[in-house]
Amino acid sequence: MMSLNGSIRVPSDKSITHRALLFGMMATGTTRVVHPLLGADCRSTLDIIRSLGAEVIEKQDELLITGIESPRSARLDCGNSGTTMRLLIGLLSGYDGSFELVGDESLSKRPMRRVNAPLREMGADVKGDLAPIVIEGKTLQSIDYTLPVASAQVKSAVLLAGLRAEGTTIVREPILSRDHTERMLPLFGAQLTVDAEKGERIIRVEPSRLSGATVDVPADPSSAAFFWAGAAIVPNSSVTTTDVCLNETRIGFLRTLERMGAHVIISNERTIGEELVGDVTVTTSELSGTVVEGDMIPSQIDELPLFALVASQANSPSIVKDAAELRVKETDRIDVVVSELRKLGVDIVGKEDGFIVKPSRLHGGNVSAHGDHRLSMMLQVATLVTDETIQIEGIDASDVSYPGFRQDLQQIQREIE
Ligand code: S3P
C-alpha cells in the first residue's frame, strides 16, 4: 500500500493565467506574467493573443506581453478551452475587425448562447451559438445584465465588452462565481467597482483603456484539489500544497472536505496582487458523507468529479444537487463520472442535476478519461485507493490544465511498511 506524503507547488492557476494574457494583449505597454500556467488551455490563449498582434516573450517562468491598440482580423483556434472562447467573444466584439473562433470537438458542442445573448443586446454582431463563432466588430452600448447562470465566463465576457461600450455596463450576480476578472481589471487601470446590494453582487465597469501590469500567478486550487483529495482518502497520508490561491470563490471543495471531517490546516496566508494565497496541509482522517448544493456549487464546480471519488470513501452517503452545469463542461461530467466510477465498483447514481454516492470499496478495471483533463486526474487518484490495477485510456488529457500530473503524483507516493 502506498501513502501520499510531502510538499508540492502545483502548477499555476488556469483562470488567472488566461485573464492575465488577455488583459495584457488589450493593454498599452508591457505586462509581466510571473509563474504563468503553460498547460494546453493557456497555450491556446497565448497563441491567440500572438495571432491578434500581441508580442509575447517567453522567459524562464515568466511571460512579457506587449499589448496592442487594436487586434488584427484572424481565425483563432481555442482548442479545448471554454474560458478562451467565451472571454474572447466578449473582448473582441467591440473592436473593428472580423474574427472567427473555432475549437476542438468537445468545445464545438459547448453552449455559447449564454455569452452571445447579452452581447447581442449590447449591439454585438456574433454569429453561431456553437463554434465556429463569427464576430464582426461593432460599436457597443452598455447593458444592465443579471446573470441567469452563475458563470464567471459569461460575467467576464460582458465586463470585457463593457470596457469598449458606450456608458456604464452593469453585471448583477445573484450567486457568486469566481471573481478574478473583477479583482484583476483594476490592476490594469480599468474603472470598475463592486458592491453588494440586497443579496446581489453588482459590478459596474466604465469604458476604460487598459495599461500594462504585473500579475504573479498563484498555484491553482483546482489542481491542488487532487492532492487534498488523495491525502484525505489514502491511509497514512499528509500533503502540503504551497502558494495556493485561497480566493473563497475557488476553494469550496476544501471547505467541503473540512465539513466531511478532513484534517485541514491553512498556513502562511498572504496576498499576492489581489489574491489571497497560502499553504494547505491535508492529513488522512475518517470522512462522513455530505450534501453539496445551491450557492456552494460554483466555488467547487470543477472539483465535483473528484468529490464523487472522495464521497465513495466516506462512511455515509453524499449528494450533489443543483449542478446541472456539469453537463456542459468539457464532457457531460455527470454521465462520465457515473459511468467510469461504476466500472471501479462505486455505488453512484446520476441525477439530472448531480449524483448520489454511497460508501464503496474500489476495485480495478479499464476506464476512460473521455478526453477530459479533470476526469483523467480524478481516475489517477482513484488508482491509489485499490491494490488492483486501473487502466486509464487517454490519461494524457490531464495536460490541458496540469502538465506533469502523473509524475507529481508519483513523486509524493511513499511505500508504507
Ligand atoms: C472558469 C469558469 C468556470 C469554470 C472553468 C473556468 C473561468 O466556468 O468551470 O473551468 O476561468 O472563468 P463557467 O463560467 O462556465 O462556470
Short mmCIF file of C-alpha atoms and ligand atoms in Angstrom, two decimals:
data_model
loop_
_atom_site.label_atom_id
_atom_site.label_comp_id
_atom_site.label_asym_id
_atom_site.label_seq_id
_atom_site.Cartn_x
_atom_site.Cartn_y
_atom_site.Cartn_z
CA MET A 1 0.00 0.00 0.00
CA MET A 2 1.23 3.49 -0.83
CA SER A 3 0.53 6.72 1.00
CA LEU A 4 0.95 10.33 -0.09
CA ASN A 5 3.47 12.35 1.85
CA GLY A 6 5.31 15.54 1.08
CA SER A 7 5.01 19.09 -0.13
CA ILE A 8 4.25 20.27 -3.62
CA ARG A 9 3.74 23.53 -5.51
CA VAL A 10 1.19 22.55 -8.16
CA PRO A 11 1.11 24.47 -11.47
CA SER A 12 -0.30 27.98 -11.56
CA ASP A 13 -3.91 28.97 -11.80
CA LYS A 14 -5.61 28.49 -15.14
CA SER A 15 -8.32 31.12 -14.72
CA ILE A 16 -5.85 33.80 -13.60
CA THR A 17 -3.34 32.98 -16.36
CA HIS A 18 -5.99 33.24 -19.11
CA ARG A 19 -7.07 36.63 -17.81
CA ALA A 20 -3.54 38.00 -17.42
CA LEU A 21 -2.78 37.05 -21.03
CA LEU A 22 -5.96 38.55 -22.47
CA PHE A 23 -5.78 41.77 -20.44
CA GLY A 24 -2.08 42.06 -21.33
CA MET A 25 -2.99 41.93 -25.01
CA MET A 26 -5.54 44.75 -24.59
CA ALA A 27 -3.20 46.94 -22.54
CA THR A 28 -0.80 49.60 -23.71
CA GLY A 29 2.78 48.91 -22.69
CA THR A 30 4.23 45.77 -21.17
CA THR A 31 2.54 43.20 -18.97
CA ARG A 32 4.59 40.75 -16.92
CA VAL A 33 3.02 37.43 -16.09
CA VAL A 34 5.09 35.72 -13.41
CA HIS A 35 4.69 31.92 -12.93
CA PRO A 36 2.16 31.53 -15.76
CA LEU A 37 0.43 28.20 -16.32
CA LEU A 38 1.51 26.84 -19.70
CA GLY A 39 -0.88 23.89 -19.98
CA ALA A 40 -2.68 23.30 -23.27
CA ASP A 41 -5.64 25.60 -22.48
CA CYS A 42 -3.48 28.59 -21.63
CA ARG A 43 -1.25 27.80 -24.64
CA SER A 44 -4.37 28.26 -26.78
CA THR A 45 -4.87 31.73 -25.29
CA LEU A 46 -1.17 32.53 -25.71
CA ASP A 47 -1.14 31.53 -29.39
CA ILE A 48 -4.30 33.56 -29.95
CA ILE A 49 -3.02 36.80 -28.46
CA ARG A 50 0.01 36.42 -30.74
CA SER A 51 -2.25 35.90 -33.77
CA LEU A 52 -4.14 39.03 -32.80
CA GLY A 53 -0.89 41.01 -32.83
CA ALA A 54 0.48 40.99 -29.29
CA GLU A 55 4.17 40.32 -28.87
CA VAL A 56 4.98 37.68 -26.26
CA ILE A 57 8.46 36.91 -25.00
CA GLU A 58 8.71 33.62 -23.08
CA LYS A 59 11.34 33.78 -20.36
CA GLN A 60 12.07 31.32 -17.59
CA ASP A 61 8.77 31.06 -15.66
CA GLU A 62 7.68 34.47 -16.93
CA LEU A 63 5.94 36.00 -19.95
CA LEU A 64 6.41 39.53 -21.21
CA ILE A 65 3.50 40.76 -23.29
CA THR A 66 3.45 43.92 -25.38
CA GLY A 67 -0.18 44.89 -25.88
CA ILE A 68 -1.88 46.27 -28.97
CA GLU A 69 -4.12 49.20 -29.84
CA SER A 70 -6.44 47.07 -31.93
CA PRO A 71 -6.35 43.34 -32.77
CA ARG A 72 -5.97 42.23 -36.38
CA SER A 73 -8.68 40.13 -38.04
CA ALA A 74 -7.95 36.42 -37.64
CA ARG A 75 -9.20 32.85 -37.37
CA LEU A 76 -8.49 31.73 -33.84
CA ASP A 77 -8.24 28.18 -32.51
CA CYS A 78 -9.39 27.93 -28.90
CA GLY A 79 -8.62 24.19 -28.70
CA ASN A 80 -10.36 22.64 -25.69
CA SER A 81 -10.67 25.90 -23.77
CA GLY A 82 -14.13 27.27 -22.96
CA THR A 83 -12.64 30.17 -21.00
CA THR A 84 -10.60 31.26 -24.03
CA MET A 85 -13.58 31.19 -26.35
CA ARG A 86 -16.14 32.80 -24.05
CA LEU A 87 -13.88 35.61 -22.81
CA LEU A 88 -12.70 36.36 -26.33
CA ILE A 89 -16.20 36.67 -27.73
CA GLY A 90 -16.84 39.50 -25.26
CA LEU A 91 -13.40 41.01 -25.65
CA LEU A 92 -13.41 41.11 -29.46
CA SER A 93 -16.97 42.19 -30.21
CA GLY A 94 -16.24 45.87 -29.59
CA TYR A 95 -13.12 46.08 -31.79
CA ASP A 96 -13.06 46.78 -35.55
CA GLY A 97 -12.34 43.62 -37.50
CA SER A 98 -13.62 40.13 -38.32
CA PHE A 99 -12.82 37.19 -36.10
CA GLU A 100 -13.62 33.52 -36.36
CA LEU A 101 -13.33 31.34 -33.25
CA VAL A 102 -13.04 27.60 -33.62
CA GLY A 103 -12.45 24.79 -31.13
CA ASP A 104 -11.94 21.05 -30.80
CA GLU A 105 -14.78 18.54 -30.91
CA SER A 106 -15.66 18.97 -27.23
CA LEU A 107 -15.60 22.79 -27.32
CA SER A 108 -17.67 22.82 -30.53
CA LYS A 109 -20.53 21.25 -28.57
CA ARG A 110 -20.47 23.67 -25.65
CA PRO A 111 -23.14 26.39 -25.37
CA MET A 112 -22.06 29.89 -26.45
CA ARG A 113 -25.52 31.46 -26.48
CA ARG A 114 -25.18 32.32 -22.79
CA VAL A 115 -22.40 34.73 -23.83
CA ASN A 116 -23.81 35.77 -27.19
CA ALA A 117 -27.26 36.74 -25.83
CA PRO A 118 -26.15 39.64 -23.57
CA LEU A 119 -23.53 40.72 -26.12
CA ARG A 120 -26.18 40.93 -28.86
CA GLU A 121 -28.22 43.13 -26.53
CA MET A 122 -25.17 45.38 -26.42
CA GLY A 123 -25.17 45.55 -30.23
CA ALA A 124 -22.58 42.86 -30.96
CA ASP A 125 -22.65 41.05 -34.29
CA VAL A 126 -21.94 37.46 -33.23
CA LYS A 127 -22.97 34.55 -35.39
CA GLY A 128 -23.18 30.93 -34.22
CA ASP A 129 -24.33 29.73 -30.83
CA LEU A 130 -21.95 26.80 -31.17
CA ALA A 131 -18.40 27.08 -32.56
CA PRO A 132 -17.39 28.15 -35.14
CA ILE A 133 -18.33 31.65 -33.93
CA VAL A 134 -18.01 34.61 -36.28
CA ILE A 135 -17.69 38.13 -34.88
CA GLU A 136 -17.87 41.38 -36.85
CA GLY A 137 -16.68 44.16 -34.58
CA LYS A 138 -19.29 46.85 -33.82
CA THR A 139 -19.79 49.87 -31.60
CA LEU A 140 -21.35 48.53 -28.39
CA GLN A 141 -23.87 50.03 -25.97
CA SER A 142 -23.73 49.37 -22.25
CA ILE A 143 -26.16 46.96 -20.61
CA ASP A 144 -27.58 46.23 -17.15
CA TYR A 145 -27.45 42.46 -17.04
CA THR A 146 -28.46 39.92 -14.38
CA LEU A 147 -26.62 36.62 -14.87
CA PRO A 148 -29.11 33.79 -15.45
CA VAL A 149 -26.41 31.17 -14.73
CA ALA A 150 -23.63 31.50 -12.17
CA SER A 151 -20.82 31.67 -14.72
CA ALA A 152 -17.60 33.61 -14.41
CA GLN A 153 -17.06 33.18 -18.13
CA VAL A 154 -20.33 34.92 -19.00
CA LYS A 155 -19.71 37.63 -16.39
CA SER A 156 -16.20 38.22 -17.74
CA ALA A 157 -17.33 38.34 -21.37
CA VAL A 158 -19.88 41.08 -20.60
CA LEU A 159 -17.38 43.06 -18.49
CA LEU A 160 -14.73 42.89 -21.23
CA ALA A 161 -17.26 44.07 -23.81
CA GLY A 162 -18.20 46.80 -21.33
CA LEU A 163 -14.65 48.17 -21.45
CA ARG A 164 -15.35 49.20 -25.03
CA ALA A 165 -19.06 50.07 -24.78
CA GLU A 166 -20.67 53.49 -24.51
CA GLY A 167 -21.86 54.12 -20.94
CA THR A 168 -21.66 52.13 -17.71
CA THR A 169 -22.06 48.37 -18.03
CA ILE A 170 -23.59 46.66 -15.01
CA VAL A 171 -23.48 42.94 -14.25
CA ARG A 172 -25.60 41.60 -11.38
CA GLU A 173 -24.78 38.27 -9.80
CA PRO A 174 -27.38 36.54 -7.61
CA ILE A 175 -24.92 33.69 -6.92
CA LEU A 176 -21.24 34.50 -6.63
CA SER A 177 -18.96 32.95 -9.25
CA ARG A 178 -15.16 33.21 -9.34
CA ASP A 179 -14.19 36.87 -9.26
CA HIS A 180 -10.68 37.03 -10.76
CA THR A 181 -11.79 39.34 -13.57
CA GLU A 182 -13.14 41.97 -11.17
CA ARG A 183 -10.04 41.70 -8.99
CA MET A 184 -7.56 41.92 -11.85
CA LEU A 185 -9.05 44.52 -14.21
CA PRO A 186 -8.45 47.47 -11.84
CA LEU A 187 -4.75 46.46 -11.70
CA PHE A 188 -4.71 47.18 -15.42
CA GLY A 189 -6.32 50.55 -14.82
CA ALA A 190 -9.94 49.68 -15.60
CA GLN A 191 -12.59 51.76 -13.86
CA LEU A 192 -14.57 49.05 -12.10
CA THR A 193 -16.46 48.86 -8.83
CA VAL A 194 -18.06 46.00 -6.92
CA ASP A 195 -20.94 46.45 -4.46
CA ALA A 196 -23.28 44.14 -2.61
CA GLU A 197 -26.95 45.16 -2.52
CA LYS A 198 -29.97 43.09 -1.50
CA GLY A 199 -28.25 39.74 -1.78
CA GLU A 200 -26.80 40.59 -5.20
CA ARG A 201 -23.28 41.43 -6.22
CA ILE A 202 -23.20 44.37 -8.59
CA ILE A 203 -20.22 45.05 -10.81
CA ARG A 204 -20.03 48.32 -12.72
CA VAL A 205 -17.46 48.97 -15.41
CA GLU A 206 -16.80 52.19 -17.34
CA PRO A 207 -15.27 52.34 -20.80
CA SER A 208 -11.57 52.12 -19.99
CA ARG A 209 -8.25 51.82 -21.73
CA LEU A 210 -6.00 49.25 -20.02
CA SER A 211 -2.34 49.74 -19.31
CA GLY A 212 0.28 47.04 -18.67
CA ALA A 213 0.59 45.46 -15.23
CA THR A 214 2.42 42.68 -13.38
CA VAL A 215 0.47 39.58 -12.44
CA ASP A 216 2.08 36.95 -10.20
CA VAL A 217 0.01 33.80 -10.62
CA PRO A 218 -0.52 31.60 -7.54
CA ALA A 219 -0.92 27.80 -7.65
CA ASP A 220 -4.27 26.55 -8.90
CA PRO A 221 -6.62 25.32 -6.16
CA SER A 222 -8.41 23.16 -8.74
CA SER A 223 -5.11 21.34 -9.34
CA ALA A 224 -4.13 21.24 -5.64
CA ALA A 225 -7.53 19.64 -5.01
CA PHE A 226 -6.30 16.30 -6.38
CA PHE A 227 -3.60 16.18 -3.70
CA TRP A 228 -6.00 17.31 -0.96
CA ALA A 229 -8.39 14.55 -2.00
CA GLY A 230 -5.62 11.96 -2.22
CA ALA A 231 -4.28 12.90 1.22
CA ALA A 232 -7.78 12.76 2.69
CA ILE A 233 -8.65 9.28 1.39
CA VAL A 234 -5.34 7.39 1.10
CA PRO A 235 -4.46 5.97 4.55
CA ASN A 236 -1.47 7.45 6.42
CA SER A 237 -1.12 10.46 4.12
CA SER A 238 -0.26 14.08 4.72
CA VAL A 239 0.35 16.50 1.86
CA THR A 240 1.13 20.21 1.83
CA THR A 241 0.38 22.22 -1.31
CA THR A 242 2.14 25.57 -1.27
CA ASP A 243 1.32 29.03 -2.71
CA VAL A 244 -2.29 28.07 -3.44
CA CYS A 245 -4.85 30.69 -4.41
CA LEU A 246 -7.27 30.76 -1.44
CA ASN A 247 -9.87 33.02 -3.03
CA GLU A 248 -13.16 31.88 -1.38
CA THR A 249 -14.86 31.69 -4.78
CA ARG A 250 -12.42 28.86 -5.61
CA ILE A 251 -11.98 26.72 -2.51
CA GLY A 252 -15.45 25.31 -1.98
CA PHE A 253 -14.00 21.82 -2.29
CA LEU A 254 -11.57 22.42 0.58
CA ARG A 255 -14.49 23.65 2.70
CA THR A 256 -16.43 20.51 1.73
CA LEU A 257 -13.52 18.30 2.79
CA GLU A 258 -13.41 20.11 6.15
CA ARG A 259 -17.15 19.58 6.59
CA MET A 260 -16.68 15.87 5.90
CA GLY A 261 -14.17 15.70 8.73
CA ALA A 262 -10.90 16.00 6.82
CA HIS A 263 -7.97 17.39 8.76
CA VAL A 264 -7.07 20.68 7.02
CA ILE A 265 -4.51 23.26 8.09
CA ILE A 266 -4.02 26.56 6.24
CA SER A 267 -0.78 28.40 6.96
CA ASN A 268 1.46 31.15 5.65
CA GLU A 269 -1.51 33.21 4.43
CA ARG A 270 -0.57 36.30 2.46
CA THR A 271 -1.76 38.31 -0.53
CA ILE A 272 -0.18 38.29 -3.97
CA GLY A 273 -1.58 41.05 -6.13
CA GLU A 274 -5.31 40.96 -5.46
CA GLU A 275 -5.46 37.30 -4.41
CA LEU A 276 -5.20 35.60 -1.02
CA VAL A 277 -2.59 32.82 -1.09
CA GLY A 278 -1.40 30.23 1.42
CA ASP A 279 -0.16 26.71 2.10
CA VAL A 280 -2.69 23.96 2.65
CA THR A 281 -1.96 20.71 4.50
CA VAL A 282 -4.44 17.84 4.40
CA THR A 283 -3.97 14.74 6.56
CA THR A 284 -5.91 11.48 6.34
CA SER A 285 -8.93 11.14 8.61
CA GLU A 286 -12.29 9.42 8.76
CA LEU A 287 -14.75 11.18 6.42
CA SER A 288 -18.51 11.32 6.61
CA GLY A 289 -20.86 11.95 3.69
CA THR A 290 -22.27 15.39 2.95
CA VAL A 291 -24.60 17.36 0.69
CA VAL A 292 -23.22 19.86 -1.83
CA GLU A 293 -25.89 22.11 -3.30
CA GLY A 294 -27.15 25.62 -4.15
CA ASP A 295 -24.72 28.50 -3.81
CA MET A 296 -21.97 26.06 -2.73
CA ILE A 297 -21.75 24.72 -6.29
CA PRO A 298 -19.88 27.46 -8.26
CA SER A 299 -16.90 27.54 -5.88
CA GLN A 300 -16.26 23.81 -6.46
CA ILE A 301 -17.85 23.15 -9.84
CA ASP A 302 -14.61 21.85 -11.39
CA GLU A 303 -13.91 19.64 -8.35
CA LEU A 304 -17.24 17.80 -8.33
CA PRO A 305 -15.93 14.80 -10.33
CA LEU A 306 -13.23 14.49 -7.68
CA PHE A 307 -15.80 14.91 -4.93
CA ALA A 308 -17.61 11.82 -6.28
CA LEU A 309 -14.47 9.76 -5.69
CA VAL A 310 -13.88 11.22 -2.20
CA ALA A 311 -17.54 10.63 -1.28
CA SER A 312 -17.18 6.95 -2.22
CA GLN A 313 -14.56 6.63 0.55
CA ALA A 314 -16.72 8.30 3.26
CA ASN A 315 -18.66 6.32 5.86
CA SER A 316 -22.11 7.59 4.81
CA PRO A 317 -23.83 8.67 1.56
CA SER A 318 -23.29 12.02 -0.17
CA ILE A 319 -25.45 14.03 -2.54
CA VAL A 320 -24.63 16.66 -5.17
CA LYS A 321 -27.56 18.68 -6.49
CA ASP A 322 -28.15 22.00 -8.37
CA ALA A 323 -25.12 21.16 -10.50
CA ALA A 324 -26.68 20.70 -13.95
CA GLU A 325 -23.82 22.90 -15.25
CA LEU A 326 -21.69 19.75 -15.02
CA ARG A 327 -23.46 18.54 -18.14
CA VAL A 328 -22.00 21.33 -20.32
CA LYS A 329 -18.35 21.13 -19.26
CA GLU A 330 -15.54 19.52 -21.30
CA THR A 331 -17.71 16.39 -21.14
CA ASP A 332 -21.09 15.68 -19.59
CA ARG A 333 -19.40 15.31 -16.24
CA ILE A 334 -22.41 13.67 -14.61
CA ASP A 335 -22.59 10.89 -17.20
CA VAL A 336 -18.86 10.24 -17.46
CA VAL A 337 -18.20 10.32 -13.71
CA VAL A 338 -21.05 7.86 -13.11
CA SER A 339 -20.03 5.52 -15.94
CA GLU A 340 -16.31 5.42 -15.10
CA LEU A 341 -16.61 5.20 -11.31
CA ARG A 342 -19.19 2.42 -11.63
CA LYS A 343 -16.63 0.41 -13.60
CA LEU A 344 -14.44 0.61 -10.49
CA GLY A 345 -17.17 -0.60 -8.14
CA VAL A 346 -18.51 2.73 -6.88
CA ASP A 347 -22.17 2.83 -5.91
CA ILE A 348 -23.12 6.08 -7.70
CA VAL A 349 -26.40 7.12 -9.33
CA GLY A 350 -26.65 10.07 -11.73
CA LYS A 351 -29.45 12.64 -11.47
CA GLU A 352 -30.46 15.44 -13.83
CA ASP A 353 -28.52 17.97 -11.71
CA GLY A 354 -25.99 15.88 -9.80
CA PHE A 355 -25.42 12.44 -8.28
CA ILE A 356 -25.76 10.30 -5.16
CA VAL A 357 -22.71 8.35 -3.96
CA LYS A 358 -22.66 5.62 -1.31
CA PRO A 359 -19.65 4.26 0.59
CA SER A 360 -17.93 1.80 -1.74
CA ARG A 361 -14.89 -0.41 -2.00
CA LEU A 362 -12.99 0.30 -5.23
CA HIS A 363 -11.62 -2.45 -7.44
CA GLY A 364 -9.52 -2.46 -10.61
CA GLY A 365 -10.86 -2.00 -14.14
CA ASN A 366 -10.48 -0.35 -17.53
CA VAL A 367 -11.71 3.22 -17.60
CA SER A 368 -11.52 6.18 -19.98
CA ALA A 369 -10.74 9.87 -19.41
CA HIS A 370 -13.10 10.74 -22.30
CA GLY A 371 -10.64 13.47 -23.30
CA ASP A 372 -11.46 15.34 -20.06
CA HIS A 373 -8.47 16.56 -18.01
CA ARG A 374 -10.26 16.59 -14.67
CA LEU A 375 -11.64 13.10 -15.22
CA SER A 376 -8.17 11.80 -16.05
CA MET A 377 -6.73 13.23 -12.82
CA MET A 378 -9.63 12.00 -10.69
CA LEU A 379 -9.13 8.48 -12.07
CA GLN A 380 -5.39 8.70 -11.39
CA VAL A 381 -6.18 9.50 -7.74
CA ALA A 382 -8.60 6.54 -7.73
CA THR A 383 -5.69 4.19 -8.50
CA LEU A 384 -4.35 4.99 -5.01
CA VAL A 385 -7.31 3.51 -3.13
CA THR A 386 -7.17 0.00 -4.57
CA ASP A 387 -4.35 -2.52 -4.87
CA GLU A 388 -5.86 -3.82 -8.12
CA THR A 389 -4.86 -2.34 -11.48
CA ILE A 390 -6.81 0.51 -13.02
CA GLN A 391 -6.07 1.08 -16.70
CA ILE A 392 -6.88 4.64 -17.83
CA GLU A 393 -7.39 5.26 -21.52
CA GLY A 394 -6.43 8.80 -22.64
CA ILE A 395 -4.59 9.64 -19.42
CA ASP A 396 -2.69 12.49 -21.18
CA ALA A 397 -5.84 14.60 -21.20
CA SER A 398 -4.56 16.00 -17.88
CA ASP A 399 -2.05 18.16 -19.81
CA VAL A 400 -4.88 20.62 -20.51
CA SER A 401 -4.58 22.10 -17.02
CA TYR A 402 -1.77 20.15 -15.35
CA PRO A 403 1.26 19.11 -17.42
CA GLY A 404 3.24 16.54 -15.43
CA PHE A 405 0.42 15.49 -13.13
CA ARG A 406 1.27 11.80 -13.28
CA GLN A 407 4.91 12.45 -12.33
CA ASP A 408 3.93 14.81 -9.48
CA LEU A 409 1.51 12.25 -8.07
CA GLN A 410 4.18 9.55 -8.28
CA GLN A 411 6.75 11.77 -6.65
CA ILE A 412 4.83 12.13 -3.39
CA GLN A 413 3.87 8.46 -3.08
CA ARG A 414 5.65 6.51 -0.37
CA GLU A 415 5.61 2.81 0.33
CA ILE A 416 4.29 2.03 3.81
CA GLU A 417 5.84 -0.95 5.53
C1 S3P B 1 -13.86 29.46 -15.44
C2 S3P B 1 -15.17 29.46 -15.05
C3 S3P B 1 -15.94 28.23 -14.81
C4 S3P B 1 -15.02 27.02 -14.67
C5 S3P B 1 -13.94 26.99 -15.70
C6 S3P B 1 -13.08 28.23 -15.64
C7 S3P B 1 -13.20 30.77 -15.64
O1 S3P B 1 -16.81 28.02 -15.90
O2 S3P B 1 -15.76 25.82 -14.71
O3 S3P B 1 -13.11 25.85 -15.51
O4 S3P B 1 -11.96 30.82 -15.70
O5 S3P B 1 -13.90 31.78 -15.75
P1 S3P B 1 -18.26 28.72 -16.01
O6 S3P B 1 -18.07 30.19 -16.20
O7 S3P B 1 -18.91 28.07 -17.19
O8 S3P B 1 -18.97 28.39 -14.72
#
